[in-house]
């Protein structure tokens, strides 16, 4: 059964349907792109206070003064970007490694209590993120005493249950016969993991890398909690320094946001082929 009527015998009805679909998709695309567009045109405005900004949809002036203002405003502007890059890259690499290892173990290695342990992980994934912030903050600050360090920013996100689940579900589709053949050739578990599983899992690893990097890069609440000096703030926390009690430097803030979006665009387009393969895997047979 077709997803929708093809109207094979009625050309007018088919064109009308396609026109409606195109219009709706265009509207959704514009709604998605508009925040990025508004951020960019606002970033090329003059570095003035928010109260003096004219919020127009069409650019009236192009200047790089707001970008210059962003870097000149604080001596830590570049440090904020560097901190975000260090934290997001470390979290991304650790998730790709540890989550793929855990996914391989849960999907292909039989051990006692595997199903129970995986069920516990799934239950943990259902707990809202906000619920864990208070006990996690007490653990990091009051017990480990590592507040305002890279460790405090990185350790809570070293590996996530969602990435373990994603890796496990993908690796379950890898034929067991391939692993058995590797064992016959004399490979141990680590050799199977590095030489067989990882090359076959490039698509899901790319998906994990992109989503994890974006999530870590855009996180505001946790870095805001565990950092108390400007030199350890990430870019998302640093941008709040452009907002004061009575005013906001809107254009420089948008300039900083535009700069902070560049690494995500670079990562996405560099891994776009693998990402699209990971999204569509299993959708087409053959």
PDB file of C-alpha atoms in Angstrom:
ATOM      1  CA  UNK A   1       0.000   0.000   0.000  1.00  0.00           C
ATOM      2  CA  UNK A   2       1.412   3.383  -1.042  1.00  0.00           C
ATOM      3  CA  UNK A   3       2.100   6.039   1.540  1.00  0.00           C
ATOM      4  CA  UNK A   4      -0.136   8.431  -0.397  1.00  0.00           C
ATOM      5  CA  UNK A   5      -2.215   8.359  -3.573  1.00  0.00           C
ATOM      6  CA  UNK A   6      -0.102   8.845  -6.704  1.00  0.00           C
ATOM      7  CA  UNK A   7      -3.044  10.179  -8.734  1.00  0.00           C
ATOM      8  CA  UNK A   8      -1.589   8.436 -11.757  1.00  0.00           C
ATOM      9  CA  UNK A   9      -4.652   9.142 -13.879  1.00  0.00           C
ATOM     10  CA  UNK A  10      -5.208  12.738 -12.763  1.00  0.00           C
ATOM     11  CA  UNK A  11      -2.368  15.123 -13.591  1.00  0.00           C
ATOM     12  CA  UNK A  12      -4.051  18.198 -12.089  1.00  0.00           C
ATOM     13  CA  UNK A  13      -4.628  16.464  -8.748  1.00  0.00           C
ATOM     14  CA  UNK A  14      -1.012  15.244  -8.707  1.00  0.00           C
ATOM     15  CA  UNK A  15       0.376  18.721  -9.389  1.00  0.00           C
ATOM     16  CA  UNK A  16      -1.907  20.251  -6.763  1.00  0.00           C
ATOM     17  CA  UNK A  17      -0.779  17.718  -4.176  1.00  0.00           C
ATOM     18  CA  UNK A  18       2.900  18.227  -5.020  1.00  0.00           C
ATOM     19  CA  UNK A  19       2.470  22.005  -4.838  1.00  0.00           C
ATOM     20  CA  UNK A  20       0.934  21.796  -1.362  1.00  0.00           C
ATOM     21  CA  UNK A  21       3.729  19.481  -0.181  1.00  0.00           C
ATOM     22  CA  UNK A  22       6.440  21.774  -1.580  1.00  0.00           C
ATOM     23  CA  UNK A  23       4.872  24.857   0.029  1.00  0.00           C
ATOM     24  CA  UNK A  24       4.598  23.150   3.427  1.00  0.00           C
ATOM     25  CA  UNK A  25       8.173  21.841   3.287  1.00  0.00           C
ATOM     26  CA  UNK A  26       9.421  25.276   2.236  1.00  0.00           C
ATOM     27  CA  UNK A  27       7.655  26.904   5.187  1.00  0.00           C
ATOM     28  CA  UNK A  28       9.155  24.360   7.599  1.00  0.00           C
ATOM     29  CA  UNK A  29      12.612  24.925   6.068  1.00  0.00           C
ATOM     30  CA  UNK A  30      12.279  28.708   6.410  1.00  0.00           C
ATOM     31  CA  UNK A  31      11.159  28.374  10.026  1.00  0.00           C
ATOM     32  CA  UNK A  32      14.222  26.205  10.712  1.00  0.00           C
ATOM     33  CA  UNK A  33      16.703  28.472   8.933  1.00  0.00           C
ATOM     34  CA  UNK A  34      15.297  31.789  10.202  1.00  0.00           C
ATOM     35  CA  UNK A  35      17.086  31.775  13.633  1.00  0.00           C
ATOM     36  CA  UNK A  36      20.423  31.196  11.889  1.00  0.00           C
ATOM     37  CA  UNK A  37      19.657  33.915   9.341  1.00  0.00           C
ATOM     38  CA  UNK A  38      18.660  36.410  12.038  1.00  0.00           C
ATOM     39  CA  UNK A  39      21.773  35.587  14.054  1.00  0.00           C
ATOM     40  CA  UNK A  40      24.011  36.270  11.047  1.00  0.00           C
ATOM     41  CA  UNK A  41      22.429  39.547   9.943  1.00  0.00           C
ATOM     42  CA  UNK A  42      22.405  40.743  13.561  1.00  0.00           C
ATOM     43  CA  UNK A  43      26.083  39.904  14.003  1.00  0.00           C
ATOM     44  CA  UNK A  44      27.034  42.289  11.172  1.00  0.00           C
ATOM     45  CA  UNK A  45      25.382  45.236  12.904  1.00  0.00           C
ATOM     46  CA  UNK A  46      27.008  47.932  15.020  1.00  0.00           C
ATOM     47  CA  UNK A  47      28.082  46.936  18.567  1.00  0.00           C
ATOM     48  CA  UNK A  48      25.410  48.934  20.345  1.00  0.00           C
ATOM     49  CA  UNK A  49      23.144  48.150  23.250  1.00  0.00           C
ATOM     50  CA  UNK A  50      20.035  46.061  22.758  1.00  0.00           C
ATOM     51  CA  UNK A  51      17.754  49.009  23.493  1.00  0.00           C
ATOM     52  CA  UNK A  52      19.134  50.837  20.463  1.00  0.00           C
ATOM     53  CA  UNK A  53      18.958  47.895  18.048  1.00  0.00           C
ATOM     54  CA  UNK A  54      16.426  48.009  15.217  1.00  0.00           C
ATOM     55  CA  UNK A  55      15.209  44.445  14.778  1.00  0.00           C
ATOM     56  CA  UNK A  56      14.798  44.375  11.000  1.00  0.00           C
ATOM     57  CA  UNK A  57      14.536  41.224   8.910  1.00  0.00           C
ATOM     58  CA  UNK A  58      16.658  42.670   6.107  1.00  0.00           C
ATOM     59  CA  UNK A  59      20.261  43.753   6.677  1.00  0.00           C
ATOM     60  CA  UNK A  60      20.684  47.522   6.635  1.00  0.00           C
ATOM     61  CA  UNK A  61      24.435  47.625   7.236  1.00  0.00           C
ATOM     62  CA  UNK A  62      27.369  45.233   7.040  1.00  0.00           C
ATOM     63  CA  UNK A  63      30.244  45.788   9.434  1.00  0.00           C
ATOM     64  CA  UNK A  64      32.703  43.580  11.291  1.00  0.00           C
ATOM     65  CA  UNK A  65      32.835  45.888  14.309  1.00  0.00           C
ATOM     66  CA  UNK A  66      30.723  43.520  16.426  1.00  0.00           C
ATOM     67  CA  UNK A  67      33.170  40.666  15.771  1.00  0.00           C
ATOM     68  CA  UNK A  68      36.045  42.943  16.747  1.00  0.00           C
ATOM     69  CA  UNK A  69      34.083  44.018  19.824  1.00  0.00           C
ATOM     70  CA  UNK A  70      33.566  40.360  20.786  1.00  0.00           C
ATOM     71  CA  UNK A  71      37.295  39.638  20.840  1.00  0.00           C
ATOM     72  CA  UNK A  72      38.247  42.970  22.402  1.00  0.00           C
ATOM     73  CA  UNK A  73      35.548  42.891  25.067  1.00  0.00           C
ATOM     74  CA  UNK A  74      37.318  40.313  27.224  1.00  0.00           C
ATOM     75  CA  UNK A  75      40.811  38.884  27.311  1.00  0.00           C
ATOM     76  CA  UNK A  76      39.201  35.464  27.671  1.00  0.00           C
ATOM     77  CA  UNK A  77      37.120  35.506  24.469  1.00  0.00           C
ATOM     78  CA  UNK A  78      39.485  33.148  22.659  1.00  0.00           C
ATOM     79  CA  UNK A  79      39.905  31.104  25.843  1.00  0.00           C
ATOM     80  CA  UNK A  80      36.122  30.493  25.934  1.00  0.00           C
ATOM     81  CA  UNK A  81      36.262  29.012  22.438  1.00  0.00           C
ATOM     82  CA  UNK A  82      39.333  26.949  23.330  1.00  0.00           C
ATOM     83  CA  UNK A  83      37.669  25.608  26.488  1.00  0.00           C
ATOM     84  CA  UNK A  84      34.579  24.568  24.530  1.00  0.00           C
ATOM     85  CA  UNK A  85      36.748  22.917  21.882  1.00  0.00           C
ATOM     86  CA  UNK A  86      38.756  20.964  24.471  1.00  0.00           C
ATOM     87  CA  UNK A  87      35.680  19.816  26.397  1.00  0.00           C
ATOM     88  CA  UNK A  88      33.529  18.977  23.365  1.00  0.00           C
ATOM     89  CA  UNK A  89      36.332  17.139  21.537  1.00  0.00           C
ATOM     90  CA  UNK A  90      37.314  15.102  24.597  1.00  0.00           C
ATOM     91  CA  UNK A  91      33.703  14.170  25.353  1.00  0.00           C
ATOM     92  CA  UNK A  92      33.113  13.253  21.712  1.00  0.00           C
ATOM     93  CA  UNK A  93      36.200  11.001  21.462  1.00  0.00           C
ATOM     94  CA  UNK A  94      35.531   9.309  24.810  1.00  0.00           C
ATOM     95  CA  UNK A  95      31.918   8.609  23.880  1.00  0.00           C
ATOM     96  CA  UNK A  96      32.858   7.165  20.511  1.00  0.00           C
ATOM     97  CA  UNK A  97      35.411   4.841  22.141  1.00  0.00           C
ATOM     98  CA  UNK A  98      33.640   3.779  25.328  1.00  0.00           C
ATOM     99  CA  UNK A  99      30.102   3.688  23.939  1.00  0.00           C
ATOM    100  CA  UNK A 100      31.212   1.575  20.969  1.00  0.00           C
ATOM    101  CA  UNK A 101      33.046  -0.800  23.312  1.00  0.00           C
ATOM    102  CA  UNK A 102      29.973  -1.124  25.522  1.00  0.00           C
ATOM    103  CA  UNK A 103      27.727  -1.515  22.491  1.00  0.00           C
ATOM    104  CA  UNK A 104      29.907  -4.328  21.164  1.00  0.00           C
ATOM    105  CA  UNK A 105      29.886  -6.075  24.536  1.00  0.00           C
ATOM    106  CA  UNK A 106      26.106  -5.846  24.914  1.00  0.00           C
ATOM    107  CA  UNK A 107      25.411  -6.932  21.350  1.00  0.00           C
ATOM    108  CA  UNK A 108      27.975  -9.673  20.660  1.00  0.00           C
ATOM    109  CA  UNK A 109      29.516 -10.903  23.924  1.00  0.00           C
ATOM    110  CA  UNK A 110      27.455 -13.218  26.102  1.00  0.00           C
ATOM    111  CA  UNK A 111      28.045 -12.741  29.824  1.00  0.00           C
ATOM    112  CA  UNK A 112      26.001 -13.278  32.956  1.00  0.00           C
ATOM    113  CA  UNK A 113      23.631 -10.442  33.785  1.00  0.00           C
ATOM    114  CA  UNK A 114      23.917  -8.798  30.363  1.00  0.00           C
ATOM    115  CA  UNK A 115      20.167  -8.315  29.899  1.00  0.00           C
ATOM    116  CA  UNK A 116      19.687  -7.035  33.455  1.00  0.00           C
ATOM    117  CA  UNK A 117      22.552  -4.549  33.168  1.00  0.00           C
ATOM    118  CA  UNK A 118      21.295  -3.251  29.841  1.00  0.00           C
ATOM    119  CA  UNK A 119      17.809  -2.851  31.304  1.00  0.00           C
ATOM    120  CA  UNK A 120      19.232  -0.801  34.173  1.00  0.00           C
ATOM    121  CA  UNK A 121      20.979   1.429  31.637  1.00  0.00           C
ATOM    122  CA  UNK A 122      17.743   1.940  29.732  1.00  0.00           C
ATOM    123  CA  UNK A 123      15.959   2.871  32.959  1.00  0.00           C
ATOM    124  CA  UNK A 124      18.738   5.356  33.743  1.00  0.00           C
ATOM    125  CA  UNK A 125      18.254   6.885  30.281  1.00  0.00           C
ATOM    126  CA  UNK A 126      14.620   7.633  31.150  1.00  0.00           C
ATOM    127  CA  UNK A 127      15.586   9.757  34.166  1.00  0.00           C
ATOM    128  CA  UNK A 128      15.351  13.470  33.239  1.00  0.00           C
ATOM    129  CA  UNK A 129      18.672  15.258  32.945  1.00  0.00           C
ATOM    130  CA  UNK A 130      17.662  17.955  35.415  1.00  0.00           C
ATOM    131  CA  UNK A 131      17.016  15.397  38.182  1.00  0.00           C
ATOM    132  CA  UNK A 132      20.654  14.308  38.263  1.00  0.00           C
ATOM    133  CA  UNK A 133      22.178  17.800  38.395  1.00  0.00           C
ATOM    134  CA  UNK A 134      21.980  18.320  42.163  1.00  0.00           C
ATOM    135  CA  UNK A 135      23.565  14.971  43.207  1.00  0.00           C
ATOM    136  CA  UNK A 136      26.112  15.308  40.408  1.00  0.00           C
ATOM    137  CA  UNK A 137      27.008  18.822  41.559  1.00  0.00           C
ATOM    138  CA  UNK A 138      27.433  17.598  45.166  1.00  0.00           C
ATOM    139  CA  UNK A 139      29.647  14.760  43.918  1.00  0.00           C
ATOM    140  CA  UNK A 140      31.873  17.027  41.828  1.00  0.00           C
ATOM    141  CA  UNK A 141      32.117  19.991  44.200  1.00  0.00           C
ATOM    142  CA  UNK A 142      31.755  18.645  47.750  1.00  0.00           C
ATOM    143  CA  UNK A 143      33.261  15.167  47.434  1.00  0.00           C
ATOM    144  CA  UNK A 144      35.829  15.281  44.617  1.00  0.00           C
ATOM    145  CA  UNK A 145      36.580  19.036  44.984  1.00  0.00           C
ATOM    146  CA  UNK A 146      37.287  19.505  41.288  1.00  0.00           C
ATOM    147  CA  UNK A 147      35.091  22.531  40.681  1.00  0.00           C
ATOM    148  CA  UNK A 148      36.307  24.993  38.034  1.00  0.00           C
ATOM    149  CA  UNK A 149      38.502  22.435  36.249  1.00  0.00           C
ATOM    150  CA  UNK A 150      38.406  20.604  32.936  1.00  0.00           C
ATOM    151  CA  UNK A 151      37.732  17.406  34.869  1.00  0.00           C
ATOM    152  CA  UNK A 152      34.486  18.837  36.239  1.00  0.00           C
ATOM    153  CA  UNK A 153      33.398  19.787  32.728  1.00  0.00           C
ATOM    154  CA  UNK A 154      34.388  16.508  31.066  1.00  0.00           C
ATOM    155  CA  UNK A 155      33.876  13.637  33.528  1.00  0.00           C
ATOM    156  CA  UNK A 156      30.037  13.720  33.715  1.00  0.00           C
ATOM    157  CA  UNK A 157      29.833  13.311  29.936  1.00  0.00           C
ATOM    158  CA  UNK A 158      32.580  10.746  29.301  1.00  0.00           C
ATOM    159  CA  UNK A 159      29.989   8.255  28.073  1.00  0.00           C
ATOM    160  CA  UNK A 160      26.222   8.495  27.763  1.00  0.00           C
ATOM    161  CA  UNK A 161      23.599   5.772  27.927  1.00  0.00           C
ATOM    162  CA  UNK A 162      22.038   6.999  24.690  1.00  0.00           C
ATOM    163  CA  UNK A 163      25.269   6.423  22.758  1.00  0.00           C
ATOM    164  CA  UNK A 164      25.643   2.956  24.290  1.00  0.00           C
ATOM    165  CA  UNK A 165      22.079   2.152  23.220  1.00  0.00           C
ATOM    166  CA  UNK A 166      22.721   3.535  19.723  1.00  0.00           C
ATOM    167  CA  UNK A 167      25.910   1.511  19.311  1.00  0.00           C
ATOM    168  CA  UNK A 168      24.322  -1.653  20.682  1.00  0.00           C
ATOM    169  CA  UNK A 169      21.342  -1.467  18.337  1.00  0.00           C
ATOM    170  CA  UNK A 170      23.553  -0.903  15.298  1.00  0.00           C
ATOM    171  CA  UNK A 171      26.108  -3.584  16.149  1.00  0.00           C
ATOM    172  CA  UNK A 172      23.361  -6.117  16.740  1.00  0.00           C
ATOM    173  CA  UNK A 173      22.754  -6.003  12.980  1.00  0.00           C
ATOM    174  CA  UNK A 174      26.340  -7.066  12.197  1.00  0.00           C
ATOM    175  CA  UNK A 175      26.302 -10.771  11.239  1.00  0.00           C
ATOM    176  CA  UNK A 176      27.703 -12.996  13.981  1.00  0.00           C
ATOM    177  CA  UNK A 177      29.331 -15.158  11.297  1.00  0.00           C
ATOM    178  CA  UNK A 178      31.859 -12.399  10.635  1.00  0.00           C
ATOM    179  CA  UNK A 179      32.929 -12.425  14.284  1.00  0.00           C
ATOM    180  CA  UNK A 180      33.101 -16.228  14.329  1.00  0.00           C
ATOM    181  CA  UNK A 181      35.317 -16.156  11.237  1.00  0.00           C
ATOM    182  CA  UNK A 182      37.626 -13.681  12.953  1.00  0.00           C
ATOM    183  CA  UNK A 183      37.844 -15.947  15.996  1.00  0.00           C
ATOM    184  CA  UNK A 184      38.780 -18.880  13.753  1.00  0.00           C
ATOM    185  CA  UNK A 185      41.572 -16.725  12.309  1.00  0.00           C
ATOM    186  CA  UNK A 186      42.908 -16.290  15.854  1.00  0.00           C
ATOM    187  CA  UNK A 187      41.641 -12.785  16.709  1.00  0.00           C
ATOM    188  CA  UNK A 188      40.905 -11.969  20.337  1.00  0.00           C
ATOM    189  CA  UNK A 189      38.079  -9.678  21.443  1.00  0.00           C
ATOM    190  CA  UNK A 190      40.097  -6.469  21.155  1.00  0.00           C
ATOM    191  CA  UNK A 191      41.338  -7.402  17.694  1.00  0.00           C
ATOM    192  CA  UNK A 192      37.783  -8.187  16.611  1.00  0.00           C
ATOM    193  CA  UNK A 193      36.643  -4.858  17.997  1.00  0.00           C
ATOM    194  CA  UNK A 194      39.359  -2.782  16.316  1.00  0.00           C
ATOM    195  CA  UNK A 195      39.722  -4.673  13.029  1.00  0.00           C
ATOM    196  CA  UNK A 196      36.168  -5.874  12.379  1.00  0.00           C
ATOM    197  CA  UNK A 197      33.565  -3.995  14.411  1.00  0.00           C
ATOM    198  CA  UNK A 198      34.882  -0.432  14.118  1.00  0.00           C
ATOM    199  CA  UNK A 199      35.351  -0.456  10.311  1.00  0.00           C
ATOM    200  CA  UNK A 200      31.803  -1.802   9.909  1.00  0.00           C
ATOM    201  CA  UNK A 201      30.378   0.796  12.311  1.00  0.00           C
ATOM    202  CA  UNK A 202      31.681   3.994  10.721  1.00  0.00           C
ATOM    203  CA  UNK A 203      28.177   5.276  10.059  1.00  0.00           C
ATOM    204  CA  UNK A 204      26.907   4.975  13.632  1.00  0.00           C
ATOM    205  CA  UNK A 205      30.210   6.305  14.991  1.00  0.00           C
ATOM    206  CA  UNK A 206      29.830   9.394  12.797  1.00  0.00           C
ATOM    207  CA  UNK A 207      26.291   9.917  14.078  1.00  0.00           C
ATOM    208  CA  UNK A 208      27.509   9.551  17.664  1.00  0.00           C
ATOM    209  CA  UNK A 209      30.402  11.964  17.061  1.00  0.00           C
ATOM    210  CA  UNK A 210      28.220  14.689  15.542  1.00  0.00           C
ATOM    211  CA  UNK A 211      25.407  14.478  18.088  1.00  0.00           C
ATOM    212  CA  UNK A 212      27.765  14.246  21.069  1.00  0.00           C
ATOM    213  CA  UNK A 213      29.941  17.159  19.932  1.00  0.00           C
ATOM    214  CA  UNK A 214      26.908  19.363  19.290  1.00  0.00           C
ATOM    215  CA  UNK A 215      25.343  18.493  22.638  1.00  0.00           C
ATOM    216  CA  UNK A 216      28.552  19.132  24.577  1.00  0.00           C
ATOM    217  CA  UNK A 217      29.359  22.325  22.667  1.00  0.00           C
ATOM    218  CA  UNK A 218      25.885  23.800  23.220  1.00  0.00           C
ATOM    219  CA  UNK A 219      25.576  22.849  26.896  1.00  0.00           C
ATOM    220  CA  UNK A 220      25.108  25.888  29.125  1.00  0.00           C
ATOM    221  CA  UNK A 221      23.692  24.769  32.461  1.00  0.00           C
ATOM    222  CA  UNK A 222      26.390  22.363  33.662  1.00  0.00           C
ATOM    223  CA  UNK A 223      29.416  24.570  32.749  1.00  0.00           C
ATOM    224  CA  UNK A 224      27.586  27.476  34.359  1.00  0.00           C
ATOM    225  CA  UNK A 225      27.263  25.469  37.591  1.00  0.00           C
ATOM    226  CA  UNK A 226      30.828  24.199  37.933  1.00  0.00           C
ATOM    227  CA  UNK A 227      32.836  27.207  36.700  1.00  0.00           C
ATOM    228  CA  UNK A 228      33.330  30.320  38.802  1.00  0.00           C
ATOM    229  CA  UNK A 229      36.099  32.159  36.930  1.00  0.00           C
ATOM    230  CA  UNK A 230      35.997  33.623  33.445  1.00  0.00           C
ATOM    231  CA  UNK A 231      39.100  31.765  32.275  1.00  0.00           C
ATOM    232  CA  UNK A 232      37.359  28.369  32.698  1.00  0.00           C
ATOM    233  CA  UNK A 233      34.038  29.308  31.118  1.00  0.00           C
ATOM    234  CA  UNK A 234      32.953  27.765  27.838  1.00  0.00           C
ATOM    235  CA  UNK A 235      31.723  29.906  24.966  1.00  0.00           C
ATOM    236  CA  UNK A 236      28.041  29.370  25.819  1.00  0.00           C
ATOM    237  CA  UNK A 237      28.622  30.600  29.377  1.00  0.00           C
ATOM    238  CA  UNK A 238      30.948  33.347  28.207  1.00  0.00           C
ATOM    239  CA  UNK A 239      28.269  34.850  25.975  1.00  0.00           C
ATOM    240  CA  UNK A 240      26.190  35.680  29.030  1.00  0.00           C
ATOM    241  CA  UNK A 241      28.838  38.255  29.959  1.00  0.00           C
ATOM    242  CA  UNK A 242      27.468  40.474  27.200  1.00  0.00           C
ATOM    243  CA  UNK A 243      24.196  40.763  29.101  1.00  0.00           C
ATOM    244  CA  UNK A 244      23.867  43.038  32.107  1.00  0.00           C
ATOM    245  CA  UNK A 245      21.050  43.950  34.478  1.00  0.00           C
ATOM    246  CA  UNK A 246      19.886  46.908  32.426  1.00  0.00           C
ATOM    247  CA  UNK A 247      21.157  46.260  28.923  1.00  0.00           C
ATOM    248  CA  UNK A 248      22.599  43.720  26.492  1.00  0.00           C
ATOM    249  CA  UNK A 249      25.244  44.087  23.786  1.00  0.00           C
ATOM    250  CA  UNK A 250      23.099  42.294  21.253  1.00  0.00           C
ATOM    251  CA  UNK A 251      25.168  42.413  18.062  1.00  0.00           C
ATOM    252  CA  UNK A 252      28.465  41.302  19.721  1.00  0.00           C
ATOM    253  CA  UNK A 253      26.568  38.486  21.410  1.00  0.00           C
ATOM    254  CA  UNK A 254      25.226  37.383  18.026  1.00  0.00           C
ATOM    255  CA  UNK A 255      28.742  37.653  16.603  1.00  0.00           C
ATOM    256  CA  UNK A 256      30.013  35.340  19.342  1.00  0.00           C
ATOM    257  CA  UNK A 257      27.145  32.939  18.680  1.00  0.00           C
ATOM    258  CA  UNK A 258      27.973  32.911  14.958  1.00  0.00           C
ATOM    259  CA  UNK A 259      31.619  32.154  15.703  1.00  0.00           C
ATOM    260  CA  UNK A 260      30.642  29.404  18.133  1.00  0.00           C
ATOM    261  CA  UNK A 261      28.470  27.772  15.454  1.00  0.00           C
ATOM    262  CA  UNK A 262      31.361  27.363  13.003  1.00  0.00           C
ATOM    263  CA  UNK A 263      32.916  24.198  14.551  1.00  0.00           C
ATOM    264  CA  UNK A 264      29.547  22.418  14.450  1.00  0.00           C
ATOM    265  CA  UNK A 265      29.073  23.261  10.777  1.00  0.00           C
ATOM    266  CA  UNK A 266      32.603  22.080   9.973  1.00  0.00           C
ATOM    267  CA  UNK A 267      32.130  18.807  11.848  1.00  0.00           C
ATOM    268  CA  UNK A 268      28.722  18.134  10.324  1.00  0.00           C
ATOM    269  CA  UNK A 269      29.746  18.758   6.719  1.00  0.00           C
ATOM    270  CA  UNK A 270      32.993  16.796   7.114  1.00  0.00           C
ATOM    271  CA  UNK A 271      31.038  13.758   8.372  1.00  0.00           C
ATOM    272  CA  UNK A 272      27.863  14.413   6.392  1.00  0.00           C
ATOM    273  CA  UNK A 273      28.216  11.346   4.164  1.00  0.00           C
ATOM    274  CA  UNK A 274      28.558   8.958   7.105  1.00  0.00           C
ATOM    275  CA  UNK A 275      25.829  10.785   9.021  1.00  0.00           C
ATOM    276  CA  UNK A 276      23.300  10.386   6.211  1.00  0.00           C
ATOM    277  CA  UNK A 277      24.250   6.733   5.831  1.00  0.00           C
ATOM    278  CA  UNK A 278      23.695   6.234   9.551  1.00  0.00           C
ATOM    279  CA  UNK A 279      20.296   7.905   9.432  1.00  0.00           C
ATOM    280  CA  UNK A 280      19.108   5.852   6.461  1.00  0.00           C
ATOM    281  CA  UNK A 281      20.717   2.519   7.387  1.00  0.00           C
ATOM    282  CA  UNK A 282      18.160  -0.252   7.220  1.00  0.00           C
ATOM    283  CA  UNK A 283      15.679   1.891   5.305  1.00  0.00           C
ATOM    284  CA  UNK A 284      16.428   0.238   1.947  1.00  0.00           C
ATOM    285  CA  UNK A 285      16.882  -3.454   1.371  1.00  0.00           C
ATOM    286  CA  UNK A 286      19.274  -4.877  -1.156  1.00  0.00           C
TER     287      UNK A 286
END
